[in-house]
Short mmCIF file of C-alpha atoms and ligand atoms in Angstrom, two decimals:
data_model
loop_
_atom_site.label_atom_id
_atom_site.label_comp_id
_atom_site.label_asym_id
_atom_site.label_seq_id
_atom_site.Cartn_x
_atom_site.Cartn_y
_atom_site.Cartn_z
CA UNK A 1 -6.93 -36.36 9.59
CA UNK A 2 -3.73 -34.47 10.37
CA UNK A 3 -3.67 -30.75 11.09
CA UNK A 4 -0.93 -28.40 12.21
CA UNK A 5 -0.70 -26.26 15.33
CA UNK A 6 1.69 -23.64 16.66
CA UNK A 7 4.03 -25.39 19.09
CA UNK A 8 6.35 -22.48 19.84
CA UNK A 9 7.57 -19.09 18.66
CA UNK A 10 10.75 -17.05 18.95
CA UNK A 11 12.02 -13.63 17.97
CA UNK A 12 15.29 -11.82 17.60
CA UNK A 13 16.11 -8.14 17.26
CA UNK A 14 19.60 -6.75 16.70
CA UNK A 15 21.13 -4.74 19.51
CA UNK A 16 21.47 -1.41 17.71
CA UNK A 17 18.36 0.78 18.03
CA UNK A 18 17.91 3.73 15.68
CA UNK A 19 15.48 6.43 16.85
CA UNK A 20 13.56 8.70 14.47
CA UNK A 21 15.59 11.72 15.56
CA UNK A 22 18.67 10.25 13.88
CA UNK A 23 16.97 10.59 10.47
CA UNK A 24 16.76 14.35 10.94
CA UNK A 25 20.50 14.46 10.23
CA UNK A 26 20.19 12.29 7.11
CA UNK A 27 17.10 13.57 5.24
CA UNK A 28 14.49 16.34 5.38
CA UNK A 29 12.18 14.71 7.94
CA UNK A 30 11.22 14.91 11.61
CA UNK A 31 10.45 12.57 14.47
CA UNK A 32 6.98 14.12 14.54
CA UNK A 33 6.27 13.41 10.83
CA UNK A 34 7.43 9.81 11.11
CA UNK A 35 5.33 9.17 14.24
CA UNK A 36 2.23 10.83 12.83
CA UNK A 37 2.30 9.31 9.34
CA UNK A 38 3.59 5.81 10.23
CA UNK A 39 3.40 5.23 14.01
CA UNK A 40 7.09 4.31 14.01
CA UNK A 41 9.29 5.52 16.90
CA UNK A 42 12.41 3.41 16.42
CA UNK A 43 13.79 0.36 14.66
CA UNK A 44 16.60 -2.16 15.20
CA UNK A 45 19.48 -2.40 12.75
CA UNK A 46 21.74 -5.39 12.16
CA UNK A 47 25.43 -4.97 12.96
CA UNK A 48 27.76 -4.78 9.96
CA UNK A 49 28.71 -8.45 10.30
CA UNK A 50 25.22 -9.68 11.26
CA UNK A 51 23.32 -11.62 8.62
CA UNK A 52 19.80 -12.84 7.92
CA UNK A 53 20.81 -16.38 8.91
CA UNK A 54 22.35 -15.13 12.19
CA UNK A 55 19.08 -13.47 13.16
CA UNK A 56 16.92 -16.29 11.83
CA UNK A 57 18.95 -18.87 13.72
CA UNK A 58 18.63 -16.93 17.00
CA UNK A 59 14.85 -16.68 16.58
CA UNK A 60 14.66 -20.36 15.55
CA UNK A 61 16.49 -21.57 18.66
CA UNK A 62 14.00 -19.70 20.86
CA UNK A 63 11.04 -21.13 18.91
CA UNK A 64 12.44 -24.68 19.22
CA UNK A 65 12.93 -24.18 22.99
CA UNK A 66 9.39 -22.82 23.38
CA UNK A 67 7.98 -25.72 21.35
CA UNK A 68 9.74 -28.15 23.66
CA UNK A 69 10.97 -30.29 20.78
CA UNK A 70 14.51 -31.45 20.14
CA UNK A 71 16.39 -29.80 17.28
CA UNK A 72 16.66 -33.30 15.78
CA UNK A 73 12.84 -33.48 15.63
CA UNK A 74 12.70 -30.66 13.05
CA UNK A 75 12.03 -32.22 9.64
CA UNK A 76 11.42 -29.18 7.40
CA UNK A 77 12.96 -25.69 7.33
CA UNK A 78 11.42 -22.79 5.44
CA UNK A 79 12.97 -19.33 5.57
CA UNK A 80 10.92 -16.42 4.25
CA UNK A 81 13.32 -13.69 3.22
CA UNK A 82 14.03 -11.17 0.48
CA UNK A 83 17.43 -10.36 1.95
CA UNK A 84 19.26 -13.73 1.91
CA UNK A 85 22.87 -14.13 3.10
CA UNK A 86 23.94 -15.33 -0.35
CA UNK A 87 22.58 -15.61 -3.89
CA UNK A 88 22.76 -19.33 -3.17
CA UNK A 89 22.55 -21.65 -1.33
CA UNK A 90 19.34 -20.69 0.37
CA UNK A 91 19.36 -19.10 3.82
CA UNK A 92 17.32 -22.13 4.93
CA UNK A 93 20.26 -24.41 4.02
CA UNK A 94 22.61 -22.16 6.00
CA UNK A 95 20.30 -22.30 9.02
CA UNK A 96 20.05 -26.08 8.61
CA UNK A 97 23.86 -26.45 8.67
CA UNK A 98 24.10 -24.24 11.73
CA UNK A 99 21.46 -26.35 13.51
CA UNK A 100 23.57 -29.40 12.60
CA UNK A 101 20.65 -30.96 10.77
CA UNK A 102 21.13 -33.04 7.63
CA UNK A 103 19.00 -34.31 4.72
CA UNK A 104 15.68 -32.72 5.74
CA UNK A 105 14.23 -30.37 3.10
CA UNK A 106 15.21 -26.71 3.52
CA UNK A 107 14.30 -23.88 1.18
CA UNK A 108 13.60 -20.16 1.03
CA UNK A 109 10.37 -18.44 0.13
CA UNK A 110 10.46 -15.04 -1.53
CA UNK A 111 7.17 -13.18 -1.13
CA UNK A 112 8.40 -9.93 0.43
CA UNK A 113 6.27 -8.78 3.39
CA UNK A 114 3.85 -11.69 2.88
CA UNK A 115 6.70 -14.22 3.02
CA UNK A 116 5.93 -15.61 6.45
CA UNK A 117 2.27 -16.18 5.55
CA UNK A 118 3.39 -17.96 2.36
CA UNK A 119 5.79 -20.02 4.50
CA UNK A 120 3.03 -21.03 6.91
CA UNK A 121 0.77 -21.94 3.99
CA UNK A 122 3.42 -24.27 2.57
CA UNK A 123 4.46 -25.77 5.94
CA UNK A 124 0.81 -26.41 6.81
CA UNK A 125 0.33 -28.27 3.52
CA UNK A 126 3.48 -30.37 4.18
CA UNK A 127 2.20 -31.35 7.61
CA UNK A 128 -1.37 -32.04 6.49
CA UNK A 129 -0.17 -34.37 3.74
CA UNK A 130 2.32 -36.24 5.93
CA UNK A 131 5.44 -34.62 4.46
CA UNK A 132 6.60 -33.16 7.78
CA UNK A 133 5.84 -33.41 11.49
CA UNK A 134 7.76 -30.47 12.98
CA UNK A 135 8.28 -27.63 10.53
CA UNK A 136 10.49 -24.68 11.39
CA UNK A 137 9.25 -21.55 9.63
CA UNK A 138 11.40 -18.43 9.89
CA UNK A 139 10.93 -14.87 8.67
CA UNK A 140 14.23 -12.98 8.74
CA UNK A 141 15.22 -9.75 7.04
CA UNK A 142 18.13 -7.33 6.85
CA UNK A 143 16.40 -4.46 5.04
CA UNK A 144 19.00 -1.97 6.30
CA UNK A 145 21.23 -3.31 3.48
CA UNK A 146 18.75 -2.35 0.75
CA UNK A 147 17.63 1.00 2.13
CA UNK A 148 18.46 4.15 0.20
CA UNK A 149 19.43 6.30 3.18
CA UNK A 150 18.89 9.46 1.15
CA UNK A 151 15.24 8.68 0.25
CA UNK A 152 12.99 10.03 2.99
CA UNK A 153 9.98 8.28 1.47
CA UNK A 154 11.38 4.85 2.30
CA UNK A 155 14.40 5.01 4.64
CA UNK A 156 12.36 5.78 7.77
CA UNK A 157 10.04 2.82 7.28
CA UNK A 158 12.10 -0.33 7.70
CA UNK A 159 14.01 -2.28 10.34
CA UNK A 160 15.87 -5.57 10.75
CA UNK A 161 14.89 -8.65 12.76
CA UNK A 162 13.67 -12.22 12.70
CA UNK A 163 10.74 -14.26 13.95
CA UNK A 164 10.28 -18.02 13.94
CA UNK A 165 7.69 -20.67 14.61
CA UNK A 166 7.63 -24.43 15.06
CA UNK A 167 4.51 -25.81 13.46
CA UNK A 168 3.73 -29.34 14.56
CA UNK A 169 1.34 -32.10 13.53
CA UNK A 170 -1.85 -32.32 15.60
CA UNK A 171 -5.17 -34.18 15.70
CA UNK A 172 -7.17 -30.96 15.38
CA UNK A 173 -6.52 -27.43 14.09
CA UNK A 174 -4.40 -25.32 14.84
CA UNK A 175 -4.28 -23.69 11.50
CA UNK A 176 -7.86 -23.43 10.27
CA UNK A 177 -7.13 -21.84 6.92
CA UNK A 178 -4.47 -20.17 4.84
CA UNK A 179 -5.11 -17.88 1.89
CA UNK A 180 -2.31 -16.55 -0.31
CA UNK A 181 -2.51 -14.30 -3.37
CA UNK A 182 -0.32 -12.30 -5.73
CA UNK A 183 -0.68 -9.78 -8.53
CA UNK A 184 2.53 -9.10 -10.41
CA UNK A 185 0.89 -6.21 -12.28
CA UNK A 186 2.10 -4.06 -9.38
CA UNK A 187 5.75 -5.11 -9.75
CA UNK A 188 7.04 -1.56 -9.90
CA UNK A 189 4.96 -0.08 -7.09
CA UNK A 190 7.40 -1.46 -4.55
CA UNK A 191 10.64 -3.03 -5.68
CA UNK A 192 14.42 -3.23 -5.65
CA UNK A 193 15.10 -3.07 -9.39
CA UNK A 194 18.57 -4.64 -9.37
CA UNK A 195 18.79 -8.39 -9.73
CA UNK A 196 20.93 -11.12 -11.18
CA UNK A 197 19.58 -12.06 -14.61
CA UNK A 198 18.56 -8.45 -15.29
CA UNK A 199 22.12 -7.18 -14.91
CA UNK A 200 24.24 -8.01 -11.93
CA UNK A 201 26.34 -4.85 -12.41
CA UNK A 202 23.39 -2.83 -11.12
CA UNK A 203 23.87 -4.35 -7.70
CA UNK A 204 26.11 -1.47 -6.61
CA UNK A 205 24.02 1.34 -8.08
CA UNK A 206 20.90 3.13 -6.89
CA UNK A 207 18.88 0.28 -8.46
CA UNK A 208 19.99 -1.93 -5.60
CA UNK A 209 17.79 -0.12 -3.09
CA UNK A 210 14.08 -0.04 -2.26
CA UNK A 211 11.90 2.14 -4.48
CA UNK A 212 8.26 2.64 -3.56
CA UNK A 213 5.22 4.56 -4.73
CA UNK A 214 4.22 4.98 -1.11
CA UNK A 215 0.72 6.30 -1.50
CA UNK A 216 -0.28 3.73 -4.14
CA UNK A 217 1.01 0.94 -1.88
CA UNK A 218 -0.76 2.45 1.12
CA UNK A 219 -4.16 2.56 -0.59
CA UNK A 220 -3.87 -0.96 -1.97
CA UNK A 221 -2.67 -2.27 1.41
CA UNK A 222 -5.71 -0.83 3.20
CA UNK A 223 -8.24 -2.24 0.72
CA UNK A 224 -6.50 -5.63 0.49
CA UNK A 225 -6.21 -6.10 4.26
CA UNK A 226 -9.99 -5.61 4.35
CA UNK A 227 -10.75 -8.06 1.55
CA UNK A 228 -8.42 -10.79 2.83
CA UNK A 229 -10.09 -10.63 6.25
CA UNK A 230 -13.51 -10.95 4.64
CA UNK A 231 -12.37 -13.90 2.50
CA UNK A 232 -10.90 -15.65 5.56
CA UNK A 233 -13.93 -15.19 7.80
CA UNK A 234 -16.34 -16.34 5.14
CA UNK A 235 -14.24 -19.42 4.21
CA UNK A 236 -14.30 -20.50 7.86
CA UNK A 237 -17.84 -19.40 8.60
CA UNK A 238 -16.46 -17.36 11.48
CA UNK A 239 -17.92 -14.09 12.74
CA UNK A 240 -15.51 -11.16 13.00
CA UNK A 241 -16.41 -10.80 16.66
CA UNK A 242 -14.94 -14.25 17.34
CA UNK A 243 -11.41 -13.06 16.52
CA UNK A 244 -9.49 -12.64 19.76
CA UNK A 245 -6.36 -11.09 18.23
CA UNK A 246 -5.38 -9.53 14.94
CA UNK A 247 -1.68 -9.89 14.20
CA UNK A 248 -1.20 -7.85 11.02
CA UNK A 249 1.90 -7.13 9.00
CA UNK A 250 3.54 -4.11 10.61
CA UNK A 251 4.11 -1.50 7.89
CA UNK A 252 2.20 1.56 9.04
CA UNK A 253 -0.01 2.13 12.09
CA UNK A 254 -2.62 3.84 9.88
CA UNK A 255 -2.93 0.69 7.73
CA UNK A 256 -3.20 -1.45 10.88
CA UNK A 257 -5.92 0.80 12.35
CA UNK A 258 -7.91 0.63 9.11
CA UNK A 259 -7.66 -3.19 9.15
CA UNK A 260 -8.84 -3.30 12.78
CA UNK A 261 -11.76 -0.99 12.02
CA UNK A 262 -12.99 -3.25 9.22
CA UNK A 263 -13.04 -6.12 11.71
CA UNK A 264 -14.73 -4.01 14.38
CA UNK A 265 -11.79 -4.85 16.65
CA UNK A 266 -10.69 -2.39 19.34
CA UNK A 267 -6.99 -1.57 19.13
CA UNK A 268 -6.32 -3.40 22.41
CA UNK A 269 -7.06 -6.66 20.51
CA UNK A 270 -4.49 -5.83 17.83
CA UNK A 271 -0.82 -6.61 18.29
CA UNK A 272 1.21 -3.55 17.34
CA UNK A 273 5.01 -3.59 17.16
CA UNK A 274 5.53 -1.20 14.25
CA UNK A 275 6.28 1.55 16.81
CA UNK A 276 9.28 -0.38 18.16
CA UNK A 277 10.38 -2.49 15.16
CA UNK A 278 9.24 -0.50 12.09
CA UNK A 279 8.57 -2.68 9.03
CA UNK A 280 10.66 -5.86 9.21
CA UNK A 281 8.97 -7.36 6.14
CA UNK A 282 8.60 -11.16 6.42
CA UNK A 283 9.78 -11.04 10.06
CA UNK A 284 7.05 -8.67 11.21
CA UNK A 285 4.19 -11.10 11.89
CA UNK A 286 6.21 -13.81 13.70
CA UNK A 287 8.01 -11.11 15.72
CA UNK A 288 4.74 -9.44 16.74
CA UNK A 289 3.17 -12.80 17.55
CA UNK A 290 6.14 -13.80 19.70
CA UNK A 291 6.06 -10.51 21.62
CA UNK A 292 2.36 -10.94 22.47
CA UNK A 293 2.73 -14.62 23.39
CA UNK A 294 5.71 -13.97 25.65
CA UNK A 295 4.12 -10.99 27.43
CA UNK A 296 1.07 -13.15 28.18
CA UNK A 297 -1.49 -11.30 26.03
CA UNK A 298 -2.18 -14.21 23.66
CA UNK A 299 -3.39 -17.36 25.39
CA UNK A 300 -3.85 -20.96 24.27
CA UNK A 301 -7.24 -21.60 22.70
CA UNK A 302 -7.69 -18.07 21.33
CA UNK A 303 -8.57 -17.39 17.69
CA UNK A 304 -5.87 -15.42 15.87
CA UNK A 305 -5.91 -13.77 12.46
CA UNK A 306 -2.63 -13.01 10.66
CA UNK A 307 -2.81 -10.69 7.63
CA UNK A 308 0.01 -9.57 5.35
CA UNK A 309 0.49 -7.39 2.31
CA UNK A 310 3.70 -6.63 0.44
CA UNK A 311 5.71 -6.22 -2.74
CA UNK A 312 4.57 -8.18 -5.77
CA UNK A 313 1.95 -7.36 -4.77
CA UNK A 314 1.53 -10.40 -2.55
CA UNK A 315 -0.95 -10.84 0.25
CA UNK A 316 -2.39 -13.50 2.48
CA UNK A 317 -3.89 -14.57 5.76
CA UNK A 318 -3.81 -17.36 8.30
CA UNK A 319 -6.63 -18.10 10.73
CA UNK A 320 -5.40 -20.14 13.65
CA UNK A 321 -6.68 -21.48 16.96
CA UNK A 322 -3.65 -20.96 19.23
O1 LIG B 1 5.31 -3.56 3.70
C1 LIG B 1 4.88 -3.35 2.39
C2 LIG B 1 3.92 -2.36 2.34
N1 LIG B 1 4.46 -1.03 2.57
C3 LIG B 1 3.63 -0.17 3.02
O2 LIG B 1 2.53 -0.54 3.32
C4 LIG B 1 4.00 1.29 3.06
C5 LIG B 1 2.83 2.04 2.53
N2 LIG B 1 2.97 3.46 2.46
C6 LIG B 1 3.01 4.25 3.55
O3 LIG B 1 3.09 3.78 4.66
C7 LIG B 1 2.84 5.73 3.35
O4 LIG B 1 2.46 5.98 2.02
C8 LIG B 1 4.11 6.55 3.65
C9 LIG B 1 4.38 6.55 5.15
C10 LIG B 1 5.29 5.98 2.90
C11 LIG B 1 3.88 8.00 3.22
O5 LIG B 1 2.75 8.54 3.84
P1 LIG B 1 1.63 9.30 2.98
O6 LIG B 1 0.68 9.85 3.94
O7 LIG B 1 1.11 8.32 1.97
O8 LIG B 1 2.43 10.44 2.31
P2 LIG B 1 2.67 10.73 0.76
O9 LIG B 1 3.51 9.66 0.14
O10 LIG B 1 1.37 11.06 0.10
O11 LIG B 1 3.53 12.03 0.88
C12 LIG B 1 3.03 13.21 1.52
C13 LIG B 1 4.17 14.17 1.68
C14 LIG B 1 5.01 14.33 0.41
O12 LIG B 1 5.38 15.68 0.30
P3 LIG B 1 4.67 16.64 -0.75
O13 LIG B 1 4.91 16.01 -2.09
O14 LIG B 1 3.24 16.66 -0.34
O15 LIG B 1 5.39 17.94 -0.55
C15 LIG B 1 6.23 13.49 0.71
O16 LIG B 1 7.37 13.93 0.01
O17 LIG B 1 5.06 13.69 2.69
C16 LIG B 1 6.38 13.74 2.19
N3 LIG B 1 7.19 12.74 2.87
C17 LIG B 1 7.87 13.01 3.99
N4 LIG B 1 7.97 14.13 4.73
C18 LIG B 1 8.75 14.07 5.82
C19 LIG B 1 7.39 11.45 2.52
N5 LIG B 1 8.22 10.86 3.41
C20 LIG B 1 8.53 11.82 4.33
C21 LIG B 1 9.33 11.82 5.49
N6 LIG B 1 9.40 12.98 6.21
N7 LIG B 1 10.00 10.73 5.91
#
């Protein structure tokens, strides 16, 4: 039986840091409101010429180093992103070229803030069925390009960055379970209306930016993070007290605290980066995981729960023995 395990992780954040105070000049908000309602203090923003593949590649190189595998050992690349460099080819193909790899499968996954969990689900299935041995899974996002900087309900919430993981074949898990879900009935609760088939001209209008019914998303995120945890624990016959670390999607500290409470987990067992990174969508879980691995909090052998919720709606979880 083949399983997959986390061999290494990496993260990348752009140099430019934007503090809450700077929003006070752009919209009717305050540092205090943003901290209190979201937990966010600052976020990183990509430089004008910095792309999703630039950030993803930087995170990927660190993950490959940490995994102690050669670049040439990578045999699958998945990039989770909703902010690709180009309409096509995929950002995964661009990363593949820049890693000087050829012929291995490379594709993007589009599941908004749940993208990295979807990517892990797919990579895990590839490895378990013999389709790959060393999968590179990247979450990379440049949300600053799709932010409406005049909408206080959304502009303060997001940041740019990338996280990556090398998932490798192993004799025992590793990844114990993945659960992914979607419900397109909520399409318009959180979306960027402009697209390609629906009218490419809209790409330079207000339709090209994030629109969100914040409170509706908030309520659904809280209830879904609870139900996905329950589903995961029961599928694995694991008690909530066995979870060593919760690594949730980083959208709002209040959502994260509610998720921790449902698991009876004290906040010092929850990895929180939303204060420093804001919401980096599909990059948020691998970035948070990488921070906590590199600072020594997360140790080999510990049981980790990843949980995500995002536009679609999409949601999912991964339970993993690190
Ligand atoms: O990653 C995908 C998932 N995304 C999320 O999970 C985000 C989910 N939503 C949220 O995090 C929260 O709903 C927000 C942080 C966006 C908003 O917090 P809230 O407590 O749900 O506030 P609200 O939307 O109910 O708005 C309360 C008030 C409103 O004013 P009125 O209508 O009561 O006068 C908003 O206009 O807060 C106002 N408001 C702001 N005030 C100052 C909204 N954004 C801001 C702001 N600064 N930036």
